[in-house]
mmCIF file of C-alpha atoms (C1' of nucleotides) in Angstrom:
data_model
loop_
_atom_site.group_PDB
_atom_site.id
_atom_site.type_symbol
_atom_site.label_atom_id
_atom_site.label_comp_id
_atom_site.label_asym_id
_atom_site.label_seq_id
_atom_site.Cartn_x
_atom_site.Cartn_y
_atom_site.Cartn_z
ATOM 1 C CA MET A 130 0.000 0.000 0.000
ATOM 2 C CA THR A 131 1.694 3.132 -1.177
ATOM 3 C CA VAL A 132 0.736 6.648 -0.178
ATOM 4 C CA GLN A 133 0.714 9.083 -3.068
ATOM 5 C CA ARG A 134 0.873 12.813 -2.614
ATOM 6 C CA VAL A 135 1.435 13.813 -6.175
ATOM 7 C CA SER A 136 -0.730 16.746 -7.068
ATOM 8 C CA ARG A 137 -3.597 15.967 -9.377
ATOM 9 C CA SER A 138 -3.204 19.329 -11.038
ATOM 10 C CA SER A 139 -0.503 18.508 -13.530
ATOM 11 C CA ARG A 140 -2.640 16.196 -15.614
ATOM 12 C CA SER A 141 -2.007 16.702 -19.263
ATOM 13 C CA THR A 142 -4.005 15.385 -22.157
ATOM 14 C CA ALA A 143 -7.659 16.274 -22.547
ATOM 15 C CA PHE A 144 -9.696 13.140 -22.314
ATOM 16 C CA LYS A 145 -11.450 13.098 -25.673
ATOM 17 C CA GLU A 146 -8.291 14.001 -27.468
ATOM 18 C CA VAL A 147 -6.994 10.514 -26.974
ATOM 19 C CA ARG A 148 -9.539 9.014 -29.311
ATOM 20 C CA SER A 149 -8.434 11.166 -32.195
ATOM 21 C CA ARG A 150 -4.811 10.801 -31.292
ATOM 22 C CA LEU A 151 -5.232 7.059 -31.695
ATOM 23 C CA ARG A 152 -7.297 7.237 -34.845
ATOM 24 C CA SER A 153 -4.921 9.577 -36.587
ATOM 25 C CA ARG A 154 -2.423 6.758 -36.403
ATOM 26 C CA GLY A 155 -4.820 4.161 -37.679
ATOM 27 C CA LEU A 156 -5.238 2.810 -34.168
ATOM 28 C CA ARG A 157 -8.613 2.062 -32.611
ATOM 29 C CA TRP A 158 -10.715 3.286 -29.782
ATOM 30 C CA THR A 159 -11.943 0.267 -27.872
ATOM 31 C CA PRO A 160 -13.822 -0.257 -24.621
ATOM 32 C CA GLN A 161 -10.738 -1.839 -23.093
ATOM 33 C CA ARG A 162 -8.577 1.134 -23.912
ATOM 34 C CA ARG A 163 -11.139 3.502 -22.593
ATOM 35 C CA ALA A 164 -11.387 1.501 -19.387
ATOM 36 C CA LEU A 165 -7.659 1.536 -18.842
ATOM 37 C CA ILE A 166 -7.446 5.269 -19.381
ATOM 38 C CA ASP A 167 -10.296 5.711 -16.926
ATOM 39 C CA VAL A 168 -8.487 3.639 -14.363
ATOM 40 C CA LEU A 169 -5.220 5.437 -14.914
ATOM 41 C CA SER A 170 -6.825 8.835 -14.545
ATOM 42 C CA ALA A 171 -8.451 7.741 -11.336
ATOM 43 C CA THR A 172 -5.089 6.939 -9.806
ATOM 44 C CA ASP A 173 -2.973 9.682 -8.426
ATOM 45 C CA GLY A 174 0.476 8.667 -9.334
ATOM 46 C CA HIS A 175 2.373 5.526 -9.930
ATOM 47 C CA VAL A 176 0.655 2.214 -10.337
ATOM 48 C CA THR A 177 2.295 -1.056 -11.216
ATOM 49 C CA GLY A 178 1.259 -3.056 -14.255
ATOM 50 C CA ALA A 179 -0.074 -5.848 -12.096
ATOM 51 C CA GLU A 180 -2.101 -3.349 -10.083
ATOM 52 C CA LEU A 181 -3.603 -1.949 -13.249
ATOM 53 C CA VAL A 182 -4.636 -5.409 -14.314
ATOM 54 C CA GLU A 183 -6.386 -5.785 -10.975
ATOM 55 C CA LEU A 184 -8.038 -2.383 -11.147
ATOM 56 C CA CYS A 185 -9.320 -3.091 -14.635
ATOM 57 C CA ARG A 186 -10.659 -6.428 -13.441
ATOM 58 C CA ASP A 187 -12.668 -4.635 -10.806
ATOM 59 C CA ARG A 188 -14.572 -3.040 -13.666
ATOM 60 C CA ASP A 189 -14.489 -5.949 -16.050
ATOM 61 C CA PRO A 190 -13.478 -9.308 -14.608
ATOM 62 C CA GLU A 191 -12.735 -10.564 -18.106
ATOM 63 C CA THR A 192 -9.754 -8.259 -18.415
ATOM 64 C CA THR A 193 -6.565 -10.045 -19.376
ATOM 65 C CA PRO A 194 -2.972 -9.048 -18.666
ATOM 66 C CA SER A 195 -1.957 -9.137 -22.291
ATOM 67 C CA THR A 196 -4.497 -6.527 -23.247
ATOM 68 C CA VAL A 197 -3.559 -4.270 -20.384
ATOM 69 C CA TYR A 198 0.151 -4.421 -21.079
ATOM 70 C CA ARG A 199 -0.314 -4.031 -24.810
ATOM 71 C CA THR A 200 -2.578 -1.083 -24.284
ATOM 72 C CA LEU A 201 -0.072 0.517 -21.960
ATOM 73 C CA GLU A 202 2.518 0.123 -24.663
ATOM 74 C CA VAL A 203 0.299 1.851 -27.188
ATOM 75 C CA LEU A 204 -0.598 4.656 -24.814
ATOM 76 C CA GLU A 205 3.053 5.192 -24.106
ATOM 77 C CA GLU A 206 3.811 5.347 -27.816
ATOM 78 C CA ILE A 207 1.286 8.105 -28.336
ATOM 79 C CA GLY A 208 2.724 9.949 -25.369
ATOM 80 C CA LEU A 209 -0.227 9.688 -23.022
ATOM 81 C CA VAL A 210 1.447 7.418 -20.535
ATOM 82 C CA LYS A 211 4.917 7.107 -19.079
ATOM 83 C CA HIS A 212 6.459 4.385 -17.054
ATOM 84 C CA SER A 213 9.347 4.005 -14.701
ATOM 85 C CA HIS A 214 10.433 1.397 -12.196
ATOM 86 C CA GLY A 215 9.728 1.249 -8.498
ATOM 87 C CA ARG A 216 12.010 0.146 -5.706
ATOM 88 C CA ASP A 217 11.016 -3.440 -6.246
ATOM 89 C CA GLY A 218 11.726 -3.247 -9.938
ATOM 90 C CA ARG A 219 8.172 -3.479 -11.156
ATOM 91 C CA GLN A 220 6.957 -1.125 -13.834
ATOM 92 C CA GLU A 221 5.021 1.859 -12.571
ATOM 93 C CA PHE A 222 2.739 3.740 -14.918
ATOM 94 C CA HIS A 223 1.228 7.179 -14.813
ATOM 95 C CA ILE A 224 -0.447 9.604 -17.129
ATOM 96 C CA ALA A 225 2.202 11.822 -18.635
ATOM 97 C CA PRO A 226 2.276 15.183 -16.873
ATOM 98 C CA ALA A 227 2.172 18.434 -18.787
ATOM 99 C CA SER A 228 5.665 19.245 -17.671
ATOM 100 C CA GLU A 229 8.356 16.789 -16.827
ATOM 101 C CA HIS A 230 9.526 16.658 -13.267
ATOM 102 C CA GLY A 231 11.558 14.471 -10.968
ATOM 103 C CA HIS A 232 10.322 12.564 -7.960
ATOM 104 C CA ALA A 233 11.346 12.172 -4.352
ATOM 105 C CA ILE A 234 10.312 8.916 -2.749
ATOM 106 C CA CYS A 235 10.277 8.233 0.964
ATOM 107 C CA GLU A 236 12.075 4.983 1.592
ATOM 108 C CA ASN A 237 10.066 4.385 4.720
ATOM 109 C CA CYS A 238 6.450 5.138 3.852
ATOM 110 C CA GLY A 239 6.632 5.213 0.076
ATOM 111 C CA GLU A 240 5.197 8.686 -0.267
ATOM 112 C CA VAL A 241 5.990 10.252 -3.630
ATOM 113 C CA ARG A 242 6.362 13.974 -4.148
ATOM 114 C CA GLU A 243 7.185 15.933 -7.257
ATOM 115 C CA LEU A 244 10.341 17.972 -7.449
ATOM 116 C CA SER A 245 10.086 21.608 -8.435
ATOM 117 C CA GLU A 246 12.232 23.255 -11.046
ATOM 118 C CA GLY A 247 14.099 24.996 -8.299
ATOM 119 C CA ASP A 248 14.875 21.742 -6.584
ATOM 120 C CA VAL A 249 16.665 20.373 -9.586
ATOM 121 C CA ALA A 250 18.092 23.520 -11.145
ATOM 122 C CA GLY A 251 21.528 23.001 -9.653
ATOM 123 C CA LEU A 252 21.816 19.430 -10.747
ATOM 124 C CA VAL A 253 20.531 20.141 -14.241
ATOM 125 C CA GLY A 254 22.941 23.037 -14.624
ATOM 126 C CA SER A 255 25.902 21.231 -13.209
ATOM 127 C CA LEU A 256 25.469 18.223 -15.450
ATOM 128 C CA GLY A 257 24.512 20.391 -18.389
ATOM 129 C CA LYS A 258 27.879 22.138 -18.205
ATOM 130 C CA ARG A 259 29.506 18.779 -18.624
ATOM 131 C CA GLY A 260 27.389 17.970 -21.638
ATOM 132 C CA PHE A 261 24.916 15.683 -19.948
ATOM 133 C CA ALA A 262 21.327 16.503 -20.897
ATOM 134 C CA VAL A 263 19.141 15.630 -17.935
ATOM 135 C CA ASP A 264 15.817 13.951 -18.549
ATOM 136 C CA LEU A 265 13.666 15.156 -15.696
ATOM 137 C CA SER A 266 11.193 12.343 -16.093
ATOM 138 C CA HIS A 267 13.979 10.006 -15.072
ATOM 139 C CA LEU A 268 15.156 11.792 -12.004
ATOM 140 C CA THR A 269 14.411 9.947 -8.814
ATOM 141 C CA VAL A 270 15.750 10.540 -5.363
ATOM 142 C CA GLY A 271 15.184 8.423 -2.298
ATOM 143 C CA GLY A 272 15.291 9.547 1.279
ATOM 144 C CA LEU A 273 13.175 10.091 4.346
ATOM 145 C CA CYS A 274 10.196 12.418 4.330
ATOM 146 C CA PRO A 275 9.609 14.789 7.245
ATOM 147 C CA ARG A 276 7.190 12.462 8.969
ATOM 148 C CA CYS A 277 9.400 9.404 8.772
ATOM 149 C CA GLY A 278 12.773 11.038 9.204
ATOM 150 C CA ASN A 279 12.405 13.606 11.954
ATOM 151 C CA SER A 280 10.338 11.896 14.574
ATOM 152 C CA GLY A 281 11.706 8.842 16.226
ATOM 153 C CA VAL A 282 8.600 7.074 15.009
ATOM 154 C CA PRO A 283 9.151 5.486 11.636
ATOM 155 C CA LEU A 284 5.799 4.181 10.492
ATOM 156 C CA ALA A 285 6.701 0.879 8.907
ATOM 157 C CA MET B 107 26.360 -4.710 -22.973
ATOM 158 C CA THR B 108 26.612 -1.737 -20.667
ATOM 159 C CA VAL B 109 29.520 0.670 -20.558
ATOM 160 C CA GLN B 110 30.593 1.585 -17.061
ATOM 161 C CA ARG B 111 32.668 4.607 -16.310
ATOM 162 C CA VAL B 112 32.389 4.550 -12.570
ATOM 163 C CA SER B 113 35.714 5.152 -10.978
ATOM 164 C CA ARG B 114 37.286 2.175 -9.313
ATOM 165 C CA SER B 115 38.724 4.374 -6.618
ATOM 166 C CA SER B 116 35.769 4.627 -4.288
ATOM 167 C CA ARG B 117 35.795 0.997 -3.288
ATOM 168 C CA SER B 118 35.077 0.637 0.371
ATOM 169 C CA THR B 119 35.547 -2.382 2.512
ATOM 170 C CA ALA B 120 38.956 -3.985 2.829
ATOM 171 C CA PHE B 121 38.761 -7.447 1.454
ATOM 172 C CA LYS B 122 39.690 -9.517 4.487
ATOM 173 C CA GLU B 123 37.463 -7.504 6.710
ATOM 174 C CA VAL B 124 34.432 -9.177 5.218
ATOM 175 C CA ARG B 125 35.280 -12.501 6.721
ATOM 176 C CA SER B 126 35.301 -11.127 10.227
ATOM 177 C CA ARG B 127 32.309 -8.989 9.563
ATOM 178 C CA LEU B 128 30.392 -12.139 8.735
ATOM 179 C CA ARG B 129 31.758 -14.172 11.597
ATOM 180 C CA SER B 130 31.013 -11.548 14.172
ATOM 181 C CA ARG B 131 27.384 -12.119 13.320
ATOM 182 C CA GLY B 132 27.625 -15.856 13.505
ATOM 183 C CA LEU B 133 27.602 -16.060 9.729
ATOM 184 C CA ARG B 134 30.046 -18.140 7.715
ATOM 185 C CA TRP B 135 32.809 -17.594 5.293
ATOM 186 C CA THR B 136 32.267 -20.021 2.451
ATOM 187 C CA PRO B 137 33.899 -20.544 -0.954
ATOM 188 C CA GLN B 138 30.691 -19.448 -2.651
ATOM 189 C CA ARG B 139 30.588 -16.193 -0.751
ATOM 190 C CA ARG B 140 34.197 -15.539 -1.455
ATOM 191 C CA ALA B 141 33.637 -16.233 -5.157
ATOM 192 C CA LEU B 142 30.736 -13.832 -5.353
ATOM 193 C CA ILE B 143 32.681 -11.088 -3.651
ATOM 194 C CA ASP B 144 35.549 -11.695 -6.065
ATOM 195 C CA VAL B 145 33.216 -11.412 -8.999
ATOM 196 C CA LEU B 146 31.568 -8.311 -7.644
ATOM 197 C CA SER B 147 34.892 -6.618 -7.052
ATOM 198 C CA ALA B 148 35.971 -7.416 -10.560
ATOM 199 C CA THR B 149 33.007 -5.550 -11.997
ATOM 200 C CA ASP B 150 33.113 -1.840 -12.228
ATOM 201 C CA GLY B 151 29.627 -0.826 -11.408
ATOM 202 C CA HIS B 152 26.205 -2.224 -11.663
ATOM 203 C CA VAL B 153 25.563 -5.848 -12.489
ATOM 204 C CA THR B 154 22.226 -7.590 -12.556
ATOM 205 C CA GLY B 155 21.485 -10.591 -10.410
ATOM 206 C CA ALA B 156 21.194 -12.825 -13.439
ATOM 207 C CA GLU B 157 24.544 -11.557 -14.715
ATOM 208 C CA LEU B 158 26.160 -12.353 -11.404
ATOM 209 C CA VAL B 159 24.829 -15.871 -11.577
ATOM 210 C CA GLU B 160 26.455 -16.201 -14.993
ATOM 211 C CA LEU B 161 29.741 -14.690 -13.888
ATOM 212 C CA CYS B 162 29.904 -16.999 -10.916
ATOM 213 C CA ARG B 163 29.176 -19.934 -13.187
ATOM 214 C CA ASP B 164 32.191 -19.006 -15.268
ATOM 215 C CA ARG B 165 34.274 -19.791 -12.223
ATOM 216 C CA ASP B 166 32.215 -22.627 -10.858
ATOM 217 C CA PRO B 167 29.632 -24.121 -13.213
ATOM 218 C CA GLU B 168 27.825 -25.636 -10.250
ATOM 219 C CA THR B 169 26.754 -22.245 -8.985
ATOM 220 C CA THR B 170 23.034 -21.987 -8.398
ATOM 221 C CA PRO B 171 20.821 -18.888 -8.467
ATOM 222 C CA SER B 172 19.491 -19.453 -4.997
ATOM 223 C CA THR B 173 22.924 -19.294 -3.465
ATOM 224 C CA VAL B 174 23.848 -16.184 -5.389
ATOM 225 C CA TYR B 175 20.702 -14.316 -4.490
ATOM 226 C CA ARG B 176 20.825 -15.426 -0.885
ATOM 227 C CA THR B 177 24.436 -14.406 -0.618
ATOM 228 C CA LEU B 178 23.660 -11.021 -2.104
ATOM 229 C CA GLU B 179 21.009 -10.604 0.530
ATOM 230 C CA VAL B 180 23.470 -11.389 3.282
ATOM 231 C CA LEU B 181 26.146 -9.114 1.852
ATOM 232 C CA GLU B 182 23.633 -6.342 1.646
ATOM 233 C CA GLU B 183 22.636 -6.890 5.253
ATOM 234 C CA ILE B 184 26.195 -6.486 6.428
ATOM 235 C CA GLY B 185 26.508 -3.370 4.308
ATOM 236 C CA LEU B 186 29.024 -4.607 1.792
ATOM 237 C CA VAL B 187 26.680 -4.578 -1.147
ATOM 238 C CA LYS B 188 23.916 -2.292 -2.343
ATOM 239 C CA HIS B 189 21.324 -2.818 -4.990
ATOM 240 C CA SER B 190 19.057 -0.695 -7.092
ATOM 241 C CA HIS B 191 16.966 -1.263 -10.174
ATOM 242 C CA GLY B 192 17.889 -0.668 -13.792
ATOM 243 C CA ARG B 193 15.723 0.709 -16.548
ATOM 244 C CA ASP B 194 14.329 -2.705 -17.242
ATOM 245 C CA GLY B 195 13.479 -3.297 -13.631
ATOM 246 C CA ARG B 196 16.069 -5.902 -12.895
ATOM 247 C CA GLN B 197 18.107 -5.678 -9.738
ATOM 248 C CA GLU B 198 21.558 -4.206 -10.130
ATOM 249 C CA PHE B 199 24.194 -4.852 -7.513
ATOM 250 C CA HIS B 200 27.444 -3.174 -6.649
ATOM 251 C CA ILE B 201 29.930 -3.058 -3.829
ATOM 252 C CA ALA B 202 28.981 -0.273 -1.491
ATOM 253 C CA PRO B 203 31.213 2.743 -2.072
ATOM 254 C CA ALA B 204 33.007 4.460 0.781
ATOM 255 C CA SER B 205 30.939 7.562 0.278
ATOM 256 C CA GLU B 206 27.447 7.607 -1.030
ATOM 257 C CA HIS B 207 26.829 9.278 -4.319
ATOM 258 C CA GLY B 208 24.145 9.552 -6.958
ATOM 259 C CA HIS B 209 24.329 8.290 -10.505
ATOM 260 C CA ALA B 210 23.656 9.704 -13.943
ATOM 261 C CA ILE B 211 22.736 7.110 -16.550
ATOM 262 C CA CYS B 212 22.749 7.720 -20.268
ATOM 263 C CA GLU B 213 19.454 6.534 -21.689
ATOM 264 C CA ASN B 214 21.067 5.842 -25.037
ATOM 265 C CA CYS B 215 24.299 4.014 -24.334
ATOM 266 C CA GLY B 216 23.812 3.054 -20.712
ATOM 267 C CA GLU B 217 26.968 4.710 -19.468
ATOM 268 C CA VAL B 218 26.889 5.341 -15.733
ATOM 269 C CA ARG B 219 28.754 8.178 -14.081
ATOM 270 C CA GLU B 220 28.905 9.202 -10.474
ATOM 271 C CA LEU B 221 27.567 12.514 -9.336
ATOM 272 C CA SER B 222 29.805 14.768 -7.329
ATOM 273 C CA GLU B 223 28.799 16.498 -4.141
ATOM 274 C CA GLY B 224 28.598 19.739 -6.034
ATOM 275 C CA ASP B 225 26.226 18.264 -8.554
ATOM 276 C CA VAL B 226 23.695 17.386 -5.942
ATOM 277 C CA ALA B 227 24.244 20.098 -3.365
ATOM 278 C CA GLY B 228 21.335 22.191 -4.587
ATOM 279 C CA LEU B 229 18.881 19.347 -4.603
ATOM 280 C CA VAL B 230 19.980 18.072 -1.219
ATOM 281 C CA GLY B 231 19.714 21.546 0.269
ATOM 282 C CA SER B 232 16.409 22.357 -1.314
ATOM 283 C CA LEU B 233 14.774 19.172 -0.138
ATOM 284 C CA GLY B 234 16.522 19.365 3.190
ATOM 285 C CA LYS B 235 14.870 22.675 3.918
ATOM 286 C CA ARG B 236 11.539 20.988 3.457
ATOM 287 C CA GLY B 237 12.470 18.230 5.850
ATOM 288 C CA PHE B 238 13.266 15.560 3.301
ATOM 289 C CA ALA B 239 16.535 13.797 4.069
ATOM 290 C CA VAL B 240 18.057 12.757 0.776
ATOM 291 C CA ASP B 241 19.657 9.352 0.510
ATOM 292 C CA LEU B 242 22.375 9.856 -2.046
ATOM 293 C CA SER B 243 22.654 6.179 -2.790
ATOM 294 C CA HIS B 244 19.153 6.375 -4.185
ATOM 295 C CA LEU B 245 19.593 9.346 -6.426
ATOM 296 C CA THR B 246 19.423 8.493 -10.083
ATOM 297 C CA VAL B 247 19.059 10.763 -13.036
ATOM 298 C CA GLY B 248 18.579 9.765 -16.640
ATOM 299 C CA GLY B 249 19.538 11.755 -19.692
ATOM 300 C CA LEU B 250 21.885 11.828 -22.616
ATOM 301 C CA CYS B 251 25.635 11.830 -22.189
ATOM 302 C CA PRO B 252 27.789 14.155 -24.281
ATOM 303 C CA ARG B 253 28.555 11.508 -26.869
ATOM 304 C CA CYS B 254 24.973 10.450 -27.396
ATOM 305 C CA GLY B 255 23.285 13.800 -26.967
ATOM 306 C CA ASN B 256 25.394 16.292 -28.863
ATOM 307 C CA SER B 257 26.317 14.553 -32.060
ATOM 308 C CA GLY B 258 23.584 13.493 -34.414
ATOM 309 C CA VAL B 259 24.966 10.005 -34.039
ATOM 310 C CA PRO B 260 23.223 8.149 -31.285
ATOM 311 C CA LEU B 261 25.051 4.881 -30.871
ATOM 312 C CA ALA B 262 22.253 2.430 -30.273
ATOM 313 C "C1'" DT C 278 -13.733 -5.963 -45.841
ATOM 314 C "C1'" DT C 279 -9.509 -5.331 -44.097
ATOM 315 C "C1'" DT C 280 -6.577 -4.063 -40.476
ATOM 316 C "C1'" DT C 281 -6.175 -3.792 -35.755
ATOM 317 C "C1'" DG C 282 -7.366 -5.518 -31.085
ATOM 318 C "C1'" DT C 283 -8.732 -9.037 -27.758
ATOM 319 C "C1'" DG C 284 -8.632 -13.286 -25.075
ATOM 320 C "C1'" DC C 285 -6.589 -17.318 -24.085
ATOM 321 C "C1'" DA C 286 -2.950 -20.140 -23.019
ATOM 322 C "C1'" DA C 287 1.503 -20.812 -22.667
ATOM 323 C "C1'" DA C 288 6.355 -19.017 -22.451
ATOM 324 C "C1'" DA C 289 10.013 -16.231 -20.776
ATOM 325 C "C1'" DG C 290 12.814 -14.250 -17.368
ATOM 326 C "C1'" DT C 291 14.097 -12.936 -12.838
ATOM 327 C "C1'" DT C 292 13.895 -13.891 -8.147
ATOM 328 C "C1'" DT C 293 12.156 -16.715 -4.120
ATOM 329 C "C1'" DT C 294 11.255 -20.736 -1.265
ATOM 330 C "C1'" DG C 295 11.250 -25.539 0.944
ATOM 331 C "C1'" DC C 296 13.934 -29.112 2.142
ATOM 332 C "C1'" DA C 297 17.536 -32.695 2.693
ATOM 333 C "C1'" DG C 298 22.077 -33.096 2.922
ATOM 334 C "C1'" DA C 299 26.787 -30.826 3.326
ATOM 335 C "C1'" DT C 300 29.846 -27.669 5.685
ATOM 336 C "C1'" DA C 301 32.000 -24.119 8.726
ATOM 337 C "C1'" DT C 302 33.016 -23.161 13.290
ATOM 338 C "C1'" DA D 58 27.946 -30.906 17.735
ATOM 339 C "C1'" DT D 59 25.058 -27.768 15.743
ATOM 340 C "C1'" DA D 60 23.612 -23.840 13.514
ATOM 341 C "C1'" DT D 61 24.408 -22.086 9.017
ATOM 342 C "C1'" DC D 62 24.815 -22.869 3.860
ATOM 343 C "C1'" DT D 63 24.359 -25.042 -0.373
ATOM 344 C "C1'" DG D 64 22.172 -27.300 -4.277
ATOM 345 C "C1'" DC D 65 18.292 -28.869 -6.293
ATOM 346 C "C1'" DA D 66 13.798 -28.494 -7.867
ATOM 347 C "C1'" DA D 67 9.895 -26.231 -8.124
ATOM 348 C "C1'" DA D 68 7.117 -22.075 -7.364
ATOM 349 C "C1'" DA D 69 6.017 -17.183 -7.555
ATOM 350 C "C1'" DC D 70 5.388 -13.137 -10.142
ATOM 351 C "C1'" DT D 71 5.515 -9.885 -13.618
ATOM 352 C "C1'" DT D 72 5.569 -9.278 -18.349
ATOM 353 C "C1'" DT D 73 5.649 -11.079 -23.249
ATOM 354 C "C1'" DT D 74 4.248 -13.720 -27.287
ATOM 355 C "C1'" DG D 75 1.576 -16.621 -30.805
ATOM 356 C "C1'" DC D 76 -2.591 -17.493 -32.697
ATOM 357 C "C1'" DA D 77 -7.530 -17.797 -33.856
ATOM 358 C "C1'" DC D 78 -11.463 -15.152 -33.386
ATOM 359 C "C1'" DA D 79 -13.847 -10.610 -32.733
ATOM 360 C "C1'" DA D 80 -14.479 -5.901 -33.536
ATOM 361 C "C1'" DA D 81 -13.531 -1.167 -35.328
ATOM 362 C "C1'" DA D 82 -13.303 1.808 -39.273
#
DNA sequence: TTTTGTGCAAAAGTTTTGCAGATAT
DNA sequence: ATATCTGCAAAACTTTTGCACAAAA
């Protein structure tokens, strides 16, 4: 069970746009794809593939893993979805935010928070000077959040 | 095939110390453990579990996955080894460096470089002010290295 | 009607687990 | 002597793939 504190504000793509985005590539708008997008939008943050399969099954018990994973692949191709990997190595998916940003993850309670531009400016600049072009969507930092780190009362 | 440019200098634990570190906990110093530590020290950077199984098999074809993974667990418990997860979600292991540091990984060629204190100072400070204690060993940033990003000649 | 998508079933790949026998101390 | 380790075999899990049928455009 992972707490998510990522703001819901930075959602990107308008919902109906997806249909046309798919069709313009000769791809199709199916109930299963719609369902998955629904599920993804309902989550605030980073959900594993397996979890998405489960969540889709809550709506339609017939849902199969292959469809979910293949749909995720398609949605990632058209830029609607991104994925990364969690501590345990499983894929974590989320709707692509309007602007890229890094993440800070509490190693104790799992809370995820987005990094601001200011947070990462130094790192981006420092690496940039050495010719390394930072990809903010792949910037992850672990640590202890205020609740877990300061008090002597780690939750888990 | 992953290029590793991590400096060999920041190796931590003296080799013979491990034996006593294990024994002081009632754990044992076995040929298999020694072999794995040898293999790990011979690698410069981040090796997946499966790769380690292979590398150990090069020395001793009898090596089994269970032993390798269980040994890695033990070595991590005593602080000799750390692990993280690569792009593909597989575990990547490395000997714990004397000082913690973040990593920058090229998304094109896979090259890994260590981040300096200066690189991360801003991020650490910025998050620190908000009560988040950064764990440098879990700071990873993706992007394009000079070779892959600047030229119009991405290698892969 | 033709191309794309789905469901099923099975495979692939990494990592974990149970257990009997072997080994370090 | 005895608690710890190893090797084996099989399981657990996530994710991928092949194929025949179904559905979208």
